[in-house]
Each structure stands twice: as C-alpha cells, then as structure tokens.
C-alpha cells in the first residue's frame, strides 16, 4: 500500500528514486511524485496521476538533475481521490518542507481544523498534508526535533520521509505500523524505502525500522532514535539474501500467500479511526447518509459478485440481527435484470474489492435510478463505484494482487460488521454493551488470526498430501459458516481447478448427500455456535456414508476427534466473528492444494482480477 523511496549520497537521485518506485509498483498505486533540490536550493516537486510513465513524462529533462538527495512516492489513495493535487510529496505553507507518507492519520480531521484555524492553507484532501503543516509549526532549526514533536500529536499509522530546504543534506524517516527500511551502500549512499526491492540492486545491507522509531540520514551516516524518549538506538544491520522477485513478495512464494498473511493488518486498518474501544461507539463519517436518512431505511439489498457476494451473505446475518432490518442478497448479474421492488426507503449496499466490476456497477445504477440510496463497500479509492455511490465505507486492505481475493474478503467482512453495528447504534436497536463487546472482539480477532496463521498453514500442508489428487470437494457449514463454506469452495476451484461445491449442511439431505461415498472429501465447519449440535448431526450423516471428513472446529471440542481423523482446531472467539477466523483455513487449503498441484496460484487460468465486462 503506497511506496516510499528516498536517497541521499554520491549518486544522482532522480534515476535512483524512479527506479526504486518502479520496483515497488507491485504494491499498487494510483498516482506518484518526486522531490529534490533544484539549482537554487528550492525544492522541485513533480507529481502525476496514474502510472509512473505519466510522472516520467512530466519530469522530462529534470531526470538529468545533478541533485543527490530526494524523495519519491507512489500513492494508493485512502483519503481523497487519486488526483495530482492529492499525490505526494505534500508541502507546508512555505513549500520549503515536504513529506511523503504511507498509512492513515486517524485524527487528521481534528488536526486539519486546528491547523486551519491557526492560518495554515491546505492544498489537498489528504490526511498526509497535516503532517507537513504540523512539522512546520515545530520548526526552529532542528528538523528531527520538529518531526518528533509533530508525530507526538498524531494518532494512526505512518511511514514518512521528510525533507527541508534549510537542512539540504538531510532526510528524516519515521515509522509506526507501516513498514520502512533503510539501505546502506558501500559508497556512503543511503536509501529509505517501504520495501527492500526498491534498492536491492544497490545494497543488501539493511536496517528495518520498528514502530515509533525515527532515522536521520545525513552525509553518509545515520542515527536511529526512539520517538517516545528521543534516545539513540543501536540497530542491527542485516544482510538480505533474497533476490529482487522474492523481495517484492517480502519473501513469500506468492502474492496470495502474502495477502493471506496480511489479513490481521487489513482488519486492523479497516477498523482504524472508526471505533472507540471503551464505549463501542462507531463513527463512519464517509457514509454519505444523514441520521435521518438512516432512520428511514426499511429494507437493505446487498449486491455483489463472487467472493464479495459471499461477504454479502455473511452480512445478511449481521444486519438482520444488529440493525433489525430485513435484508436481501443478490448476485449482481441477476439483480440487474430481475423485477426489482426498490424505492427510496431501500438501502442498496454494493460490495466490491475493485469498485469496477461491471455487473455490480450496473446493479447500483439501476438501484439509484429507482430512487434507492447506495453505499459501496470498496477497497479502491476513487473507483467508479465509489464515485457513483452516495457514500463509501472503504476497506483499507491495501492493494490485492493475487487474483483470488483473500485479504479484501476479510476486510469486507470487517467493514460490513462495523456497518451493521453502526446501523444498530444509529437506529437504537442494539444494546451498547453488546456493541462494545463486539467492537473489542473485532479488534482482538486480528491478533488471533496472526497467531493461528503459521500453525494452520503447517497443518493444512500435511493434510493436502492426503487430498491433493481428489477430483471433487464439498464444503459444508450452517448459519454464519454457510457462506464461508461457499467461499472455501470458490477458492479451491478457482486456483487448484478441483471441482468444489459449498452447501448449507442442512441442505445435504435434499440432494447432495447422494454424492457422498468413500472417495468424496467433505470439509465441515463446526464452530461451537448456536447451531453446533445440528451441524454435528449432519456430519454424522456424512460419516455414516463413509465420506472423507475434514473437520474444523473450536479448541477443546474433543467430540470432533471421535468423528473423524482429520480435525483442525481454531481458538474459540465470539461466535459472531467466526466467519473472519474460519475463512483462514479455507484460504490456506486452496493455496496449499494449488501449490501441490503445480497451479499458477496468483494468475489462475481464465480469470481476471477485475471483471469489467458483463
Ligand atoms: C474471488 O477470488 C474472485 N477473484 C472473484 O470472485 C471476485 O471476488 C469477483 O470478481 C468480484 O470482484 P470485486 O470484488 O472486485 O467486485
């Protein structure tokens, strides 16, 4: 999500920074910019919307500048559309200080208001720009000191690079919950970057900054200090043994696996700045609907395709329970052509990672034409869907490169549960205690997923040896686990090409049970929830017909081991959040199966990341 490259040293900076930005392209971006000192010492800034080639076209001959210090940035929009004005670097009022930033400043709106009241003029809609003005306020000749003082006011996540005209040979870097790494070259040159590939061609000697650390790079030497205490830190220099391709994936074999492992961060980022832990109060200012409009809603229609449709199926349970509203879920390609009964009291929620899916777009256009209000749950700022909706709840999952949607799905679930609780809060139909408990559980689930990931992957890899030659697979679940069974089946078929179906466990008897024999693998989701006993009965029926069961259930549930030899345990959490947790083994199963079968994990045959045709 966004890319930072900074350099100071003996070489010319512009080609180095641009090369570094190209190497970070895999992170996804929608605008880019670069800054370096011109011949008169003033900062020269170039920015462009779109791809780096557009920035290069704007830069032109400046590529030949003799400057040897500078910063570059690729932006993945989070606050403000992907325009040239919103592209980084951002400047203070004088234009003498610039900042590039990755992450989300949670308290930016209150800081912006405060700064504006003191006379600061803003030139963009970004959260980042407050940093430039905040640092400006603290500048008394000492740049690192001013950066530290400014960051003390900031809540949220950041990796930043800062330059100031009056410290012409210095770069300041700092991080909190967003990656930043320093690269140290033999010739005294030094890089800062969001990821190692940006400079791996020039050095493999790196220092990974940790949270709440700041680095000052100047004249071939560097100092790392604690943002909290100001004390100098002794950081270890590490030698990277990856090649450039490995480094882009941060050492993971595939983007899909990297994105599976990024889910705790995606969930945390989607909640960031929107929940108050103590009270369970939820704020979603970008919703685009007034409280009065929210009160008037009588029904909700959820519209989406593929994995996003599965998120909608989960959300139906949450919205009905917490917002107490009737909910319909539609596949967008069906919704757009069926006889709709929609009016201004029906809220349509479109769910899409890309925000460009043709059928979902057509669906929201129809709903709008019939007078409905439309909200998008979307991962791409400024995408067509977000522009055409009355409001958007962004999922801050960061760019998803693998065709199989993973972190976007869990971020969608997070946004949808958040929205369900928000509606419950606004409509006064759910208890504040229950809401506060669920908010806390949502914040906790990221850490739970973080802990189970490596263990679950190892267990699944063993399981896959038994099952990778199968031709068919069934996934079953009840209640909130039913859409996850569908999602597990979709993941498996799309990347491993194994025929797979998902069913509501209670539906087996109505047909699919005829498929069960000793060859048929059936993955059953069995969390300890309010339909647990019913699910166990269904699994017994599969066992009685010699189906090859894989059970996924709650830690401590020994009954499961008596039913089947292959059992995977997950921690017991509030049952409302099980979809977030039980998705993980399903994703990992599809991943490990695909790898074992030698499939192209990140770019499966016949599929596109964004389906922009009907
Ligand atoms: C999921 O793994 C697929 N890539 C696909 O089903 C996807 O979710 C669907 O095409 C919808 O895309 P969207 O979320 O970008 O609208």
XYZ file of C-alpha atoms and ligand atoms in Angstrom:
630
model
C 0.000 0.000 0.000
C 1.873 3.098 -1.257
C 5.609 3.144 -1.799
C 8.290 5.429 -0.413
C 11.800 5.732 -1.812
C 14.337 8.239 -0.528
C 18.040 8.555 -1.265
C 20.963 10.689 -0.177
C 24.546 10.003 -1.203
C 27.046 10.457 -4.001
C 24.806 9.430 -6.942
C 22.227 11.385 -8.939
C 18.948 10.969 -7.158
C 16.167 11.147 -9.757
C 17.019 7.960 -11.722
C 17.576 6.069 -8.454
C 14.281 7.130 -6.923
C 12.309 6.421 -10.087
C 13.921 3.006 -10.416
C 13.027 2.300 -6.786
C 9.429 3.380 -7.342
C 9.203 1.041 -10.334
C 10.390 -1.805 -8.131
C 7.602 -1.019 -5.680
C 4.903 -0.989 -8.374
C 3.680 -4.408 -7.238
C 2.276 -2.665 -4.153
C -0.324 -0.941 -6.314
C -0.755 2.828 -6.702
C -2.802 5.409 -8.500
C -0.516 8.472 -8.554
C 3.138 9.250 -7.983
C 5.519 12.067 -7.179
C 9.142 13.007 -6.648
C 11.010 15.886 -4.972
C 14.641 17.015 -4.965
C 16.535 20.318 -4.592
C 16.845 22.443 -7.717
C 19.926 24.532 -8.655
C 18.745 27.421 -6.419
C 18.287 25.106 -3.425
C 14.490 25.347 -3.588
C 12.586 22.073 -3.691
C 11.441 20.907 -7.118
C 8.316 18.783 -6.994
C 6.750 16.721 -9.801
C 3.526 14.793 -9.370
C 1.171 12.957 -11.699
C -1.988 10.944 -11.523
C -1.781 7.393 -12.891
C 1.240 5.293 -13.695
C 4.914 6.133 -13.271
C 5.207 6.621 -17.025
C 2.918 9.628 -16.570
C 5.203 11.035 -13.883
C 8.222 10.402 -16.116
C 6.525 12.291 -18.942
C 6.020 15.277 -16.633
C 9.583 15.168 -15.309
C 11.201 15.227 -18.757
C 14.747 16.599 -18.688
C 14.705 17.022 -14.930
C 15.731 13.387 -14.917
C 19.225 14.733 -15.636
C 19.290 16.889 -12.491
C 22.607 16.677 -10.618
C 20.763 16.590 -7.240
C 21.903 13.765 -4.962
C 19.154 13.849 -2.344
C 15.425 13.372 -2.783
C 12.220 11.507 -2.102
C 9.714 9.666 -4.246
C 6.293 8.207 -3.580
C 3.615 6.071 -5.180
C 0.202 6.685 -3.634
C -2.634 4.228 -3.136
C -5.432 6.626 -2.294
C -7.042 6.323 1.142
C -8.204 9.893 1.894
C -9.050 11.967 -1.148
C -9.354 10.872 -4.762
C -6.313 9.794 -6.790
C -5.592 13.217 -8.307
C -2.378 15.132 -8.960
C -3.209 17.531 -6.085
C -3.525 14.617 -3.677
C -0.331 12.909 -4.902
C 2.700 13.097 -2.602
C 5.002 14.837 -1.694
C 2.901 17.317 0.294
C 4.295 20.670 1.382
C 3.920 23.048 4.288
C 2.697 26.631 3.734
C 6.143 27.825 2.607
C 6.831 24.988 0.185
C 10.232 24.555 1.867
C 9.294 21.384 3.713
C 7.909 18.222 2.112
C 6.524 14.955 3.425
C 5.802 11.607 1.816
C 3.651 9.236 3.841
C 2.202 5.727 3.859
C -0.541 4.835 6.311
C -3.573 6.532 7.801
C -3.578 9.510 10.164
C -6.660 8.735 12.253
C -7.050 12.161 13.879
C -6.341 14.114 10.711
C -9.685 15.903 10.536
C -9.373 17.445 14.001
C -5.702 18.313 13.338
C -6.589 19.865 9.989
C -9.285 22.015 11.555
C -6.922 23.113 14.302
C -4.167 23.984 11.801
C -6.582 25.845 9.534
C -7.740 27.905 12.489
C -4.119 28.914 13.044
C -3.885 30.083 9.426
C -2.440 27.081 7.597
C -3.547 26.738 3.987
C -4.220 23.248 2.665
C -3.720 22.269 -0.953
C -5.030 18.681 -0.885
C -7.732 16.488 0.632
C -5.217 14.076 2.132
C -4.587 13.122 5.722
C -0.843 13.368 4.947
C -0.811 17.105 4.454
C -1.486 17.755 8.147
C 1.936 16.248 8.839
C 3.720 18.876 6.715
C 1.897 21.720 8.477
C 2.356 20.195 11.914
C 6.114 19.840 11.379
C 6.208 23.419 10.043
C 4.768 24.640 13.357
C 7.569 22.997 15.314
C 10.471 24.030 13.057
C 13.063 26.028 14.954
C 16.148 24.982 13.010
C 16.193 21.330 14.082
C 14.295 19.101 11.610
C 14.439 15.774 13.547
C 13.243 17.575 16.688
C 10.318 19.137 14.811
C 9.348 15.809 13.227
C 9.350 14.124 16.620
C 7.251 16.886 18.192
C 4.750 16.755 15.328
C 4.423 12.977 15.437
C 3.617 13.177 19.136
C 0.311 14.761 18.065
C -0.517 12.093 15.529
C -2.682 9.010 16.011
C -2.646 6.256 13.434
C -0.188 4.524 11.187
C 2.641 6.074 9.246
C 5.893 5.604 7.448
C 7.203 9.010 6.448
C 10.078 10.680 4.675
C 10.756 14.395 5.264
C 12.998 16.967 3.547
C 13.582 20.617 4.395
C 15.331 23.312 2.387
C 17.274 24.504 5.419
C 18.695 21.032 6.088
C 19.737 20.398 2.476
C 21.770 17.251 3.108
C 19.316 15.517 5.442
C 16.437 13.053 5.140
C 14.289 12.183 8.141
C 12.327 8.918 8.242
C 9.912 7.604 10.868
C 7.539 4.692 11.232
C 4.579 3.465 13.224
C 2.565 0.441 11.977
C 3.723 0.928 8.388
C 6.929 -0.578 7.015
C 10.127 1.401 6.457
C 13.596 0.064 5.841
C 16.988 1.743 5.412
C 19.528 0.541 2.836
C 23.214 1.272 3.404
C 25.526 1.297 0.370
C 29.317 0.786 0.446
C 29.901 4.209 -1.144
C 28.104 6.014 1.696
C 24.817 6.323 -0.183
C 21.720 5.644 1.913
C 18.176 4.704 0.989
C 14.907 4.678 2.850
C 12.054 2.668 1.367
C 8.796 0.922 2.101
C 10.300 -2.345 0.983
C 13.711 -3.810 0.209
C 13.297 -4.324 -3.585
C 13.375 -0.548 -4.024
C 17.158 -0.578 -3.524
C 18.216 -4.234 -3.545
C 20.193 -3.712 -6.758
C 22.472 -1.278 -4.864
C 22.763 -2.846 -1.437
C 21.649 -5.819 0.626
C 22.702 -4.184 3.927
C 19.530 -3.055 5.634
C 18.085 -1.764 8.877
C 14.403 -2.424 9.487
C 12.883 0.403 11.486
C 10.466 -0.675 14.200
C 7.340 1.108 15.376
C 7.883 4.516 16.951
C 11.392 4.877 15.583
C 12.889 7.749 13.636
C 16.019 7.796 11.463
C 18.100 10.767 10.388
C 20.238 10.234 7.275
C 22.985 12.769 6.622
C 26.370 12.830 4.858
C 26.864 9.070 4.776
C 25.908 8.487 8.407
C 22.639 7.718 10.107
C 21.122 7.827 13.557
C 18.053 5.920 14.730
C 16.185 7.290 17.733
C 13.127 6.393 19.767
C 10.190 8.690 19.020
C 8.959 8.244 22.575
C 12.146 9.022 24.524
C 14.412 10.608 21.933
C 17.181 8.173 22.957
C 19.610 6.889 20.317
C 19.034 3.241 19.441
C 21.578 0.653 18.417
C 20.015 -1.037 15.421
C 21.406 -4.199 13.881
C 22.407 -4.115 10.214
C 21.001 -7.162 8.465
C 22.094 -8.802 5.234
C 19.286 -9.658 2.838
C 19.687 -12.921 0.957
C 16.560 -12.626 -1.242
C 16.628 -11.849 -4.913
C 14.502 -8.964 -6.228
C 11.465 -11.115 -7.163
C 11.422 -12.767 -3.736
C 11.774 -9.409 -2.069
C 8.708 -7.962 -3.815
C 6.701 -10.655 -2.156
C 8.506 -9.976 1.133
C 9.928 -13.488 0.968
C 6.542 -15.177 0.368
C 6.354 -17.556 -2.567
C 3.176 -15.985 -3.948
C 1.219 -12.758 -3.596
C -1.780 -14.799 -2.464
C 0.129 -16.193 0.492
C 1.495 -12.746 1.359
C -2.035 -11.365 1.224
C -3.365 -14.187 3.405
C -0.729 -13.220 5.970
C -1.590 -9.516 5.648
C -5.137 -10.098 6.903
C -4.561 -9.072 10.530
C -3.258 -5.726 9.233
C -6.148 -5.378 6.762
C -8.681 -5.915 9.553
C -6.921 -3.506 11.900
C -6.647 -0.844 9.199
C -10.325 -1.180 8.310
C -11.239 -0.542 11.944
C -8.677 2.215 12.429
C -10.146 5.547 13.457
C -13.716 4.221 13.281
C -14.191 2.626 16.699
C -13.958 3.837 20.264
C -12.790 0.861 22.326
C -14.149 1.941 25.710
C -17.674 2.839 24.647
C -18.006 0.739 21.491
C -19.041 3.956 19.683
C -18.648 3.687 15.904
C -18.110 6.615 13.529
C -18.198 6.300 9.742
C -18.298 9.906 8.511
C -17.884 8.919 4.864
C -21.204 7.042 4.899
C -22.879 9.820 2.909
C -26.279 9.422 4.611
C -27.702 11.576 7.395
C -29.019 10.053 10.620
C -32.496 10.905 9.408
C -31.936 9.013 6.156
C -30.602 6.029 8.093
C -33.732 6.040 10.272
C -35.953 5.911 7.204
C -34.444 2.698 5.823
C -36.981 -0.128 5.744
C -35.020 -2.778 3.869
C -31.484 -3.469 2.686
C -30.392 -5.044 -0.593
C -26.839 -6.303 -0.855
C -25.387 -6.619 -4.354
C -22.054 -8.181 -5.318
C -20.227 -10.864 -7.315
C -18.015 -13.824 -6.393
C -16.178 -13.543 -3.111
C -17.769 -10.158 -2.443
C -21.167 -11.870 -2.756
C -20.092 -14.311 -0.047
C -19.275 -11.340 2.175
C -22.806 -10.096 1.475
C -24.275 -13.460 2.526
C -22.464 -13.208 5.874
C -23.573 -9.586 6.285
C -27.228 -10.611 5.934
C -26.982 -12.436 9.270
C -25.276 -9.465 10.960
C -27.561 -6.765 9.545
C -30.724 -8.655 10.424
C -29.504 -9.298 13.950
C -27.861 -5.982 14.841
C -29.701 -3.445 12.653
C -33.021 -5.315 12.843
C -33.769 -4.751 9.181
C -34.890 -7.240 6.526
C -32.052 -7.982 4.103
C -31.956 -9.404 0.584
C -28.740 -10.593 -1.036
C -28.339 -10.596 -4.777
C -25.738 -11.725 -7.258
C -25.218 -8.535 -9.254
C -25.658 -10.200 -12.643
C -29.109 -11.389 -11.508
C -30.063 -8.203 -9.675
C -29.505 -6.001 -12.691
C -32.083 -7.866 -14.790
C -34.730 -9.006 -12.335
C -38.003 -7.322 -11.489
C -36.855 -5.102 -8.641
C -39.128 -3.773 -5.937
C -36.979 -0.897 -4.788
C -37.701 2.636 -3.678
C -36.122 5.448 -1.650
C -36.628 3.534 1.619
C -34.445 0.650 0.399
C -30.723 0.961 1.055
C -28.596 -0.781 -1.576
C -25.111 -1.817 -0.492
C -22.703 -2.729 -3.277
C -19.661 -4.758 -2.236
C -16.587 -4.844 -4.439
C -12.850 -5.091 -3.969
C -12.070 -3.317 -7.234
C -15.042 -0.962 -7.472
C -15.063 -1.651 -11.227
C -16.996 -4.911 -11.571
C -19.380 -4.346 -14.499
C -22.410 -6.223 -13.120
C -22.181 -4.641 -9.671
C -21.865 -1.204 -11.252
C -24.908 -1.846 -13.419
C -26.767 -3.004 -10.299
C -26.122 0.186 -8.371
C -27.058 2.311 -11.378
C -30.414 0.517 -11.536
C -30.993 0.863 -7.808
C -30.185 4.578 -7.964
C -32.464 5.076 -10.914
C -35.268 3.575 -8.818
C -34.626 6.070 -6.030
C -32.612 3.900 -3.628
C -29.657 5.252 -1.654
C -26.443 3.399 -2.465
C -23.446 2.722 -0.246
C -20.323 0.941 -1.501
C -18.009 -1.262 0.489
C -14.891 -0.894 -1.607
C -11.120 -1.251 -1.484
C -10.124 1.146 -4.257
C -10.410 4.857 -3.575
C -11.812 6.848 -6.444
C -13.029 3.752 -8.359
C -16.172 4.136 -10.469
C -18.402 2.512 -7.866
C -17.290 4.880 -5.111
C -17.869 7.867 -7.377
C -21.388 6.747 -8.223
C -22.462 5.825 -4.684
C -23.969 8.160 -2.091
C -21.272 7.069 0.336
C -18.460 4.536 0.680
C -17.125 2.513 3.559
C -13.584 1.825 2.442
C -11.880 -1.418 3.296
C -8.283 -0.490 3.974
C -6.841 -3.829 2.877
C -4.205 -2.302 0.602
C -3.786 -3.428 -2.998
C -4.654 -7.044 -3.661
C -2.530 -8.510 -6.452
C -3.408 -12.230 -6.376
C -6.500 -12.944 -8.485
C -8.001 -14.965 -5.636
C -9.472 -12.491 -3.200
C -8.304 -13.078 0.387
C -7.488 -10.007 2.466
C -10.114 -7.959 0.623
C -12.724 -10.516 1.768
C -11.849 -10.369 5.462
C -11.633 -6.572 5.222
C -15.116 -6.574 3.621
C -16.418 -8.723 6.469
C -14.877 -6.279 8.938
C -16.443 -3.257 7.212
C -19.815 -4.994 6.981
C -19.890 -5.990 10.645
C -18.799 -2.464 11.517
C -21.607 -1.061 9.389
C -24.169 -3.466 10.901
C -23.208 -2.336 14.405
C -23.229 1.292 13.266
C -26.776 0.928 11.960
C -27.782 -0.813 15.191
C -26.281 2.112 17.119
C -27.938 4.791 14.971
C -31.321 3.077 14.975
C -31.103 2.396 18.715
C -31.938 -1.281 18.293
C -28.969 -2.973 19.926
C -27.501 -2.811 23.401
C -24.453 -0.622 23.906
C -22.814 -3.420 25.968
C -23.134 -5.970 23.176
C -21.850 -3.450 20.645
C -18.865 -2.572 22.837
C -18.111 -6.260 23.317
C -18.219 -6.911 19.565
C -16.031 -3.890 18.820
C -13.424 -5.192 21.242
C -13.713 -8.710 19.788
C -13.181 -7.316 16.276
C -10.027 -5.567 17.409
C -8.861 -8.791 19.075
C -9.591 -11.089 16.159
C -6.691 -9.610 14.152
C -4.262 -10.836 16.811
C -5.960 -14.243 16.945
C -5.566 -14.631 13.167
C -1.936 -13.547 13.419
C -1.217 -16.353 15.888
C -3.006 -19.144 14.027
C -1.638 -18.421 10.543
C 1.697 -20.288 10.559
C 0.372 -23.194 12.644
C -2.714 -23.629 10.467
C -0.669 -23.424 7.276
C 1.632 -26.187 8.536
C -1.335 -28.406 9.486
C -3.035 -27.826 6.141
C 0.165 -28.630 4.227
C 0.201 -32.086 5.890
C -3.491 -32.608 5.131
C -3.015 -31.673 1.494
C -0.736 -34.679 0.947
C -3.782 -36.900 1.539
C -6.204 -34.954 -0.628
C -4.391 -33.202 -3.477
C -5.293 -35.803 -6.118
C -9.038 -35.510 -5.430
C -11.294 -34.544 -8.287
C -14.166 -33.186 -6.193
C -14.596 -31.493 -2.821
C -17.566 -30.480 -0.721
C -17.619 -27.709 1.888
C -20.461 -27.558 4.391
C -21.489 -25.196 7.172
C -24.563 -23.791 8.894
C -25.536 -20.248 9.813
C -22.580 -17.880 9.545
C -20.424 -20.808 8.410
C -22.544 -21.479 5.319
C -21.194 -18.524 3.277
C -17.690 -19.480 4.398
C -18.290 -22.978 3.010
C -19.229 -21.321 -0.303
C -16.114 -19.159 -0.158
C -13.893 -22.173 0.632
C -15.301 -23.996 -2.396
C -14.827 -20.964 -4.672
C -11.213 -20.504 -3.548
C -10.415 -24.168 -4.142
C -11.957 -24.341 -7.601
C -10.519 -21.062 -8.847
C -6.877 -21.722 -8.025
C -6.491 -25.517 -7.844
C -9.074 -26.379 -10.542
C -10.640 -29.042 -8.319
C -14.394 -29.215 -8.704
C -15.793 -27.957 -5.392
C -19.235 -27.058 -4.050
C -20.380 -25.383 -0.885
C -23.642 -26.295 0.835
C -25.626 -25.368 3.878
C -25.223 -28.540 5.991
C -28.994 -28.870 6.409
C -29.413 -28.961 2.655
C -27.332 -32.131 2.150
C -30.286 -34.475 2.594
C -32.114 -32.709 -0.205
C -29.808 -33.987 -2.884
C -26.051 -33.563 -2.452
C -25.779 -36.434 0.044
C -26.156 -38.744 -2.955
C -22.613 -37.712 -3.896
C -21.080 -38.983 -0.669
C -19.011 -42.157 -0.870
C -15.597 -43.186 0.409
C -13.876 -41.091 -2.260
C -15.601 -37.790 -1.507
C -13.759 -35.292 0.707
C -16.069 -33.092 2.780
C -14.719 -30.163 4.741
C -17.154 -29.290 7.527
C -17.060 -26.065 9.533
C -18.116 -26.857 13.098
C -17.502 -23.930 15.447
C -19.143 -24.079 18.861
C -22.060 -21.806 17.987
C -25.829 -21.938 18.380
C -26.260 -24.404 15.501
C -23.357 -26.635 16.559
C -25.411 -29.719 17.510
C -27.349 -29.567 14.252
C -24.073 -29.350 12.311
C -22.682 -32.348 14.192
C -25.751 -34.394 13.220
C -25.186 -33.523 9.553
C -21.548 -34.540 9.814
C -22.572 -37.880 11.373
C -24.738 -38.463 8.317
C -21.710 -37.913 6.065
C -19.627 -40.250 8.235
C -22.315 -42.938 8.008
C -21.894 -42.818 4.222
C -18.089 -43.073 4.503
C -17.358 -39.527 3.321
C -13.730 -38.421 3.911
C -14.310 -35.767 6.540
C -12.074 -32.844 7.412
C -13.478 -31.048 10.455
C -12.647 -27.519 11.503
C -13.855 -26.709 14.996
C -13.240 -24.968 18.289
C -10.283 -25.757 20.533
C -11.261 -28.118 23.322
C -14.079 -29.788 21.387
C -12.890 -33.381 21.756
C -16.078 -34.793 20.313
C -14.772 -33.954 16.852
C -11.805 -36.316 17.131
C -14.205 -39.177 17.741
C -15.976 -38.371 14.476
C -13.057 -38.012 12.050
C -9.282 -38.488 11.943
C -8.624 -35.103 10.325
C -9.538 -32.283 12.696
C -8.197 -28.731 12.712
C -8.766 -26.622 15.773
C -9.193 -22.843 15.939
C -9.424 -20.675 19.063
C -12.883 -20.086 20.490
C -13.942 -16.469 19.906
C -17.294 -14.673 19.978
C -19.356 -16.731 17.523
C -20.428 -13.608 15.613
C -16.846 -13.232 14.397
C -16.296 -16.836 13.328
C -16.555 -16.008 9.591
C -13.338 -13.986 9.886
C -11.485 -16.821 11.588
C -12.870 -19.844 9.721
C -12.049 -18.267 6.355
C -8.335 -18.628 7.067
C -8.027 -22.452 6.863
C -10.267 -22.457 3.787
C -7.943 -19.979 2.039
C -4.856 -21.911 3.111
C -6.324 -25.200 1.923
C -6.931 -23.745 -1.541
C -3.447 -22.239 -1.562
C -1.606 -25.392 -0.485
C -3.649 -27.565 -2.859
C -2.832 -25.265 -5.783
C 0.874 -25.254 -4.927
C 0.922 -29.057 -4.546
C -0.809 -29.458 -7.906
C 1.629 -27.073 -9.602
C -1.005 -24.461 -10.489
C -0.390 -20.790 -11.199
C -1.569 -19.505 -7.816
C -1.553 -15.762 -8.470
C -2.896 -15.856 -12.009
C -5.242 -18.811 -12.403
C -6.365 -19.716 -15.909
C -9.351 -17.939 -17.462
C -9.679 -15.416 -14.622
C -9.095 -11.673 -14.339
C -8.612 -9.644 -11.187
C -11.179 -7.099 -12.186
C -14.177 -8.226 -14.277
C -15.097 -5.083 -16.180
C -17.273 -6.793 -18.779
C -20.709 -8.292 -18.335
C -12.514 -14.112 -5.872
O -11.413 -14.822 -5.504
C -12.581 -13.696 -7.290
N -11.414 -13.058 -7.720
C -13.893 -13.034 -7.709
O -14.947 -13.874 -7.320
C -14.181 -11.599 -7.220
O -14.477 -11.597 -5.854
C -15.347 -11.035 -8.048
O -14.972 -10.983 -9.404
C -15.803 -9.683 -7.588
O -14.810 -8.726 -7.711
P -14.924 -7.337 -6.977
O -14.955 -7.617 -5.504
O -13.732 -6.566 -7.405
O -16.214 -6.701 -7.426
